Amino acid sequence: MKSLPLQLRFLVPLVLVLAAAAWLAVPVMDRLTLRWFARDLNLRGALVANSMSESVAQAVQDANLRRLQALFGRTVQDERLVAMGWCAPDGRMAVRTLLMPPSLDCEEAARVAAEPEPRLRIEGGPVHLSMHPVQAEAGPTGHLVLLHDLSFIDRRSQDTRRWLVALVTGLGVLMALVTMVVAQLSWRGWIRGTRALLRGEGLLRPMAPPSPELEPIATELRERLRDLDDQLRRSRVHEGGWDAPRLQALLRSQLRGDEVIVVSNREPYIHDRDARGEVVVRRPASGLVTAVEPVMRACSGTWIAHGSGSADRDTVDRHDRVALPPGQSEYRLRRLWLTPQQEQGYYYGFANEGLWPLCHVAHVRPVFRESDWEAYKAVNQLFADAVVAEARSDDPVVLVQDYHFALLPAMVRRRLPRATILTFWHIPWPNPESFGICPWTQELLEGMLGSTIMGFHTPGHCKNFLETVDRNLEARIEHEHSSVSFRGEQTLVEAYPISIAWPTAAEQGGWASPADCRRALGAQLGIPAHHRIAVGVDRFDYTKGILERLHAVERLLEKHPQWQGRFTFVQVAAPTRGELEEYQAFQQRIHAVAERINQRFSTGGHAPVRLLAQHHGPEAVQRLYRAADACVVTSLHDGMNLVCKEFVAARDDEQGVLVLSRYAGAARELAEALVVNPYHVEEVADALHRALTMPAAEQRERMAALRSAVQEYNVYRWAGHMLTDAARWRLRERVSQRLRRHSDARAA
Ligand code: F6P
């Protein structure tokens, strides 16, 4: 049986059972038909007897038995009548035809005739016996004994048996085949449908709608996936380490190697022409670039950004693409070119004079101009078109970066409805009242809700965003699932704290020792060896709290005069947005304040504040971190701030103190820093003093804890969580779409 194919294993027993049933039914049928025939033959016999009564009575009256014999002889020529006899009134069978068995006398004939099945077996086969009185005018004149042929009944019975068995067998086979085909189709449908539901594969391909019985399973699965999703997000605290290979594996397994497209305003490498006309490559001072570049190296794919360098056009191919990082070609950059008017309106105007101060609430008034808004819309469309042009499939994973592209998600969604769009907002999101100042609040929100996932640094920013949506759009917010339903589409709103790539062992092995870094910095800036050094590394931006920080340094020197002549504060301020008046005024003010402090507290030709308002590459910044006794990050408001994480990562000697603003997103993760209110000058001055006097053991304890947090909460984890959520979201969407198609098909 094992060697039989599955279908036969089912078919053979079924046919056998049906054939046996047919075989058993035949005798019952035989008996029934025999009774019907017996009744018929009795009637027939009575008819024959009646019709012959007169002739028989006459022959008997004439005592002419010879005539009677001849009459009987003619009558039995009927093929069904085998023999005939006449029982005289004295009980003798006085006349009998040839085939009447000699042993059969009238007494025996009467006994057989009285049986329910009056049968006899004679030489020629089975016969039916019937006995009928002969009625003459003078009264009863003996009995006629008739033997009717029954062999035809046997023949018919055998024929019936054959046909019945054949019919039942045929029917059985037919039923079995129909059952098997239905079962096979149904089973395969179940298996295929359930697998597809579980894997989410093939669900978007045009397929026949699932059988109705799958619908409850699909609904259940969808709900279950959602619950799992929520559980997973809640349980992420204790997961294992993330690194580039794990992120790559995630892309391969959960997103099936789908292409990744990054969109940002700032490009990861800028080609500039220096004073001698040589092309130089520069890494921009940008938290966004610091975070996204390692992710892009892990994922490959395409990065679309504004080509803002003076030699950018000279270094791209004819499709405006360049392979990066220089010399390693791990991904490609597609540069887009903006006219000066576009750059002015979209970047300087709407993004940096409007949205930047709006979201940071750093007490700088946002400016909103209609012309900037028009430029912002046009540039968002330009970048959206580039995403569509660069996409090699209709469902790429698009990582949209930052406040420069609030409208782009919906624009891409219109052209690539199946794309998975993850938008990450690198700056804070203020409360609804503050954001509502923007005249185009609704349009911005609608654009952002084209995203599959809207990511922010902190749960607080997510909450503010959801409240802003609630106040401004007809959208349904599911707080339980942290999602927004708007115009039939859902967007997951989630916190993904951004971070840096933890330096590899090889990278750490190449670092100069902190003591060497300290000596080199001293030599470079003329800082005496006995000075304590604190550093600040920022873009030259009013949100970074540089002014308040300088005030705190000044207060430190006032309050703790022992630091005069023993302390230097080095502030790297990378030039940024210098075209804007607000920035120009701010930068001038910082220069003036630094100058004033230096005039007040310089000793022996050594100024306590060194303001380095130039671009510094990552290596230079890294040496600065290693040379410092303290790093001061006192942003007035910051989405996350990666400088503090870079400082921690650079201190493999577990020395150095971090002074950190409570208004930087990073403060949530880096509790072992000296957390301060950046507006409170006194508090920051005290924190500086504490940092400069902190025992080495306490520094080690704090730094070890900070390092373990940054190492674990690294940028691969940031990207990994977003992409994992995206993959699960994609799966759930497939199930929903399939159900929708199914309902549509049924409604039609
Ligand atoms: O913080 C927001 C942000 O876009 C960051 O992502 C980035 O570090 C910085 O601003 C860069 O600003 P810009 O590109 O205007 O120089």
PDB file of N, CA and C in Angstrom, residues 533-566:
ATOM      1  N   ILE A 533      41.416  70.720  29.047  1.00  0.00           N
ATOM      2  CA  ILE A 533      40.776  71.099  27.775  1.00  0.00           C
ATOM      3  C   ILE A 533      39.347  70.564  27.721  1.00  0.00           C
ATOM      4  N   ALA A 534      38.431  71.452  27.367  1.00  0.00           N
ATOM      5  CA  ALA A 534      37.062  71.018  27.051  1.00  0.00           C
ATOM      6  C   ALA A 534      36.807  71.376  25.583  1.00  0.00           C
ATOM      7  N   VAL A 535      36.024  70.549  24.908  1.00  0.00           N
ATOM      8  CA  VAL A 535      35.766  70.823  23.486  1.00  0.00           C
ATOM      9  C   VAL A 535      34.266  70.884  23.217  1.00  0.00           C
ATOM     10  N   GLY A 536      33.949  71.620  22.191  1.00  0.00           N
ATOM     11  CA  GLY A 536      32.597  71.621  21.637  1.00  0.00           C
ATOM     12  C   GLY A 536      32.755  71.446  20.129  1.00  0.00           C
ATOM     13  N   VAL A 537      31.943  70.601  19.530  1.00  0.00           N
ATOM     14  CA  VAL A 537      32.039  70.371  18.071  1.00  0.00           C
ATOM     15  C   VAL A 537      30.630  70.497  17.498  1.00  0.00           C
ATOM     16  N   ASP A 538      30.402  71.512  16.720  1.00  0.00           N
ATOM     17  CA  ASP A 538      29.050  71.732  16.193  1.00  0.00           C
ATOM     18  C   ASP A 538      29.105  72.386  14.831  1.00  0.00           C
ATOM     19  N   ARG A 539      27.959  72.299  14.144  1.00  0.00           N
ATOM     20  CA  ARG A 539      27.788  73.230  13.040  1.00  0.00           C
ATOM     21  C   ARG A 539      27.555  74.599  13.675  1.00  0.00           C
ATOM     22  N   PHE A 540      27.901  75.622  12.950  1.00  0.00           N
ATOM     23  CA  PHE A 540      27.829  76.970  13.526  1.00  0.00           C
ATOM     24  C   PHE A 540      26.366  77.445  13.504  1.00  0.00           C
ATOM     25  N   ASP A 541      25.578  76.851  14.384  1.00  0.00           N
ATOM     26  CA  ASP A 541      24.126  77.024  14.311  1.00  0.00           C
ATOM     27  C   ASP A 541      23.599  77.507  15.653  1.00  0.00           C
ATOM     28  N   TYR A 542      22.592  78.390  15.591  1.00  0.00           N
ATOM     29  CA  TYR A 542      22.064  78.976  16.839  1.00  0.00           C
ATOM     30  C   TYR A 542      21.368  77.957  17.730  1.00  0.00           C
ATOM     31  N   THR A 543      20.983  76.803  17.150  1.00  0.00           N
ATOM     32  CA  THR A 543      20.308  75.803  17.995  1.00  0.00           C
ATOM     33  C   THR A 543      21.287  75.040  18.881  1.00  0.00           C
ATOM     34  N   LYS A 544      22.566  75.161  18.611  1.00  0.00           N
ATOM     35  CA  LYS A 544      23.541  74.314  19.302  1.00  0.00           C
ATOM     36  C   LYS A 544      23.919  74.839  20.683  1.00  0.00           C
ATOM     37  N   GLY A 545      23.433  76.024  21.014  1.00  0.00           N
ATOM     38  CA  GLY A 545      23.682  76.551  22.359  1.00  0.00           C
ATOM     39  C   GLY A 545      25.117  77.023  22.549  1.00  0.00           C
ATOM     40  N   ILE A 546      25.767  77.446  21.456  1.00  0.00           N
ATOM     41  CA  ILE A 546      27.183  77.846  21.564  1.00  0.00           C
ATOM     42  C   ILE A 546      27.305  79.134  22.391  1.00  0.00           C
ATOM     43  N   LEU A 547      26.357  80.021  22.210  1.00  0.00           N
ATOM     44  CA  LEU A 547      26.410  81.285  22.943  1.00  0.00           C
ATOM     45  C   LEU A 547      26.290  81.021  24.449  1.00  0.00           C
ATOM     46  N   GLU A 548      25.305  80.240  24.826  1.00  0.00           N
ATOM     47  CA  GLU A 548      25.089  79.930  26.243  1.00  0.00           C
ATOM     48  C   GLU A 548      26.304  79.182  26.810  1.00  0.00           C
ATOM     49  N   ARG A 549      26.908  78.366  25.978  1.00  0.00           N
ATOM     50  CA  ARG A 549      28.088  77.598  26.401  1.00  0.00           C
ATOM     51  C   ARG A 549      29.250  78.552  26.711  1.00  0.00           C
ATOM     52  N   LEU A 550      29.424  79.538  25.828  1.00  0.00           N
ATOM     53  CA  LEU A 550      30.504  80.503  26.072  1.00  0.00           C
ATOM     54  C   LEU A 550      30.235  81.273  27.365  1.00  0.00           C
ATOM     55  N   HIS A 551      28.974  81.590  27.555  1.00  0.00           N
ATOM     56  CA  HIS A 551      28.635  82.272  28.817  1.00  0.00           C
ATOM     57  C   HIS A 551      28.971  81.386  30.012  1.00  0.00           C
ATOM     58  N   ALA A 552      28.759  80.100  29.864  1.00  0.00           N
ATOM     59  CA  ALA A 552      29.059  79.167  30.972  1.00  0.00           C
ATOM     60  C   ALA A 552      30.571  79.087  31.202  1.00  0.00           C
ATOM     61  N   VAL A 553      31.348  79.125  30.114  1.00  0.00           N
ATOM     62  CA  VAL A 553      32.812  79.103  30.257  1.00  0.00           C
ATOM     63  C   VAL A 553      33.255  80.370  30.993  1.00  0.00           C
ATOM     64  N   GLU A 554      32.661  81.477  30.594  1.00  0.00           N
ATOM     65  CA  GLU A 554      33.002  82.747  31.237  1.00  0.00           C
ATOM     66  C   GLU A 554      32.670  82.681  32.735  1.00  0.00           C
ATOM     67  N   ARG A 555      31.485  82.116  33.003  1.00  0.00           N
ATOM     68  CA  ARG A 555      31.049  82.017  34.405  1.00  0.00           C
ATOM     69  C   ARG A 555      31.952  81.091  35.204  1.00  0.00           C
ATOM     70  N   LEU A 556      32.419  80.022  34.540  1.00  0.00           N
ATOM     71  CA  LEU A 556      33.350  79.083  35.199  1.00  0.00           C
ATOM     72  C   LEU A 556      34.614  79.827  35.639  1.00  0.00           C
ATOM     73  N   LEU A 557      35.112  80.649  34.712  1.00  0.00           N
ATOM     74  CA  LEU A 557      36.364  81.344  35.016  1.00  0.00           C
ATOM     75  C   LEU A 557      36.166  82.401  36.105  1.00  0.00           C
ATOM     76  N   GLU A 558      34.929  82.939  36.145  1.00  0.00           N
ATOM     77  CA  GLU A 558      34.627  83.909  37.205  1.00  0.00           C
ATOM     78  C   GLU A 558      34.468  83.193  38.547  1.00  0.00           C
ATOM     79  N   LYS A 559      33.678  82.147  38.486  1.00  0.00           N
ATOM     80  CA  LYS A 559      33.266  81.491  39.718  1.00  0.00           C
ATOM     81  C   LYS A 559      34.390  80.648  40.320  1.00  0.00           C
ATOM     82  N   HIS A 560      35.192  80.059  39.436  1.00  0.00           N
ATOM     83  CA  HIS A 560      36.302  79.203  39.883  1.00  0.00           C
ATOM     84  C   HIS A 560      37.599  79.746  39.282  1.00  0.00           C
ATOM     85  N   PRO A 561      38.087  80.825  39.850  1.00  0.00           N
ATOM     86  CA  PRO A 561      39.248  81.497  39.229  1.00  0.00           C
ATOM     87  C   PRO A 561      40.482  80.614  39.136  1.00  0.00           C
ATOM     88  N   GLN A 562      40.485  79.505  39.885  1.00  0.00           N
ATOM     89  CA  GLN A 562      41.655  78.619  39.788  1.00  0.00           C
ATOM     90  C   GLN A 562      41.848  78.082  38.370  1.00  0.00           C
ATOM     91  N   TRP A 563      40.780  78.183  37.524  1.00  0.00           N
ATOM     92  CA  TRP A 563      40.900  77.679  36.142  1.00  0.00           C
ATOM     93  C   TRP A 563      41.484  78.726  35.200  1.00  0.00           C
ATOM     94  N   GLN A 564      41.586  79.931  35.674  1.00  0.00           N
ATOM     95  CA  GLN A 564      42.201  80.938  34.803  1.00  0.00           C
ATOM     96  C   GLN A 564      43.667  80.574  34.624  1.00  0.00           C
ATOM     97  N   GLY A 565      44.062  80.495  33.387  1.00  0.00           N
ATOM     98  CA  GLY A 565      45.453  80.099  33.106  1.00  0.00           C
ATOM     99  C   GLY A 565      45.663  78.606  33.204  1.00  0.00           C
ATOM    100  N   ARG A 566      44.599  77.862  33.408  1.00  0.00           N
ATOM    101  CA  ARG A 566      44.761  76.397  33.497  1.00  0.00           C
ATOM    102  C   ARG A 566      43.700  75.661  32.676  1.00  0.00           C
TER     103      ARG A 566
END
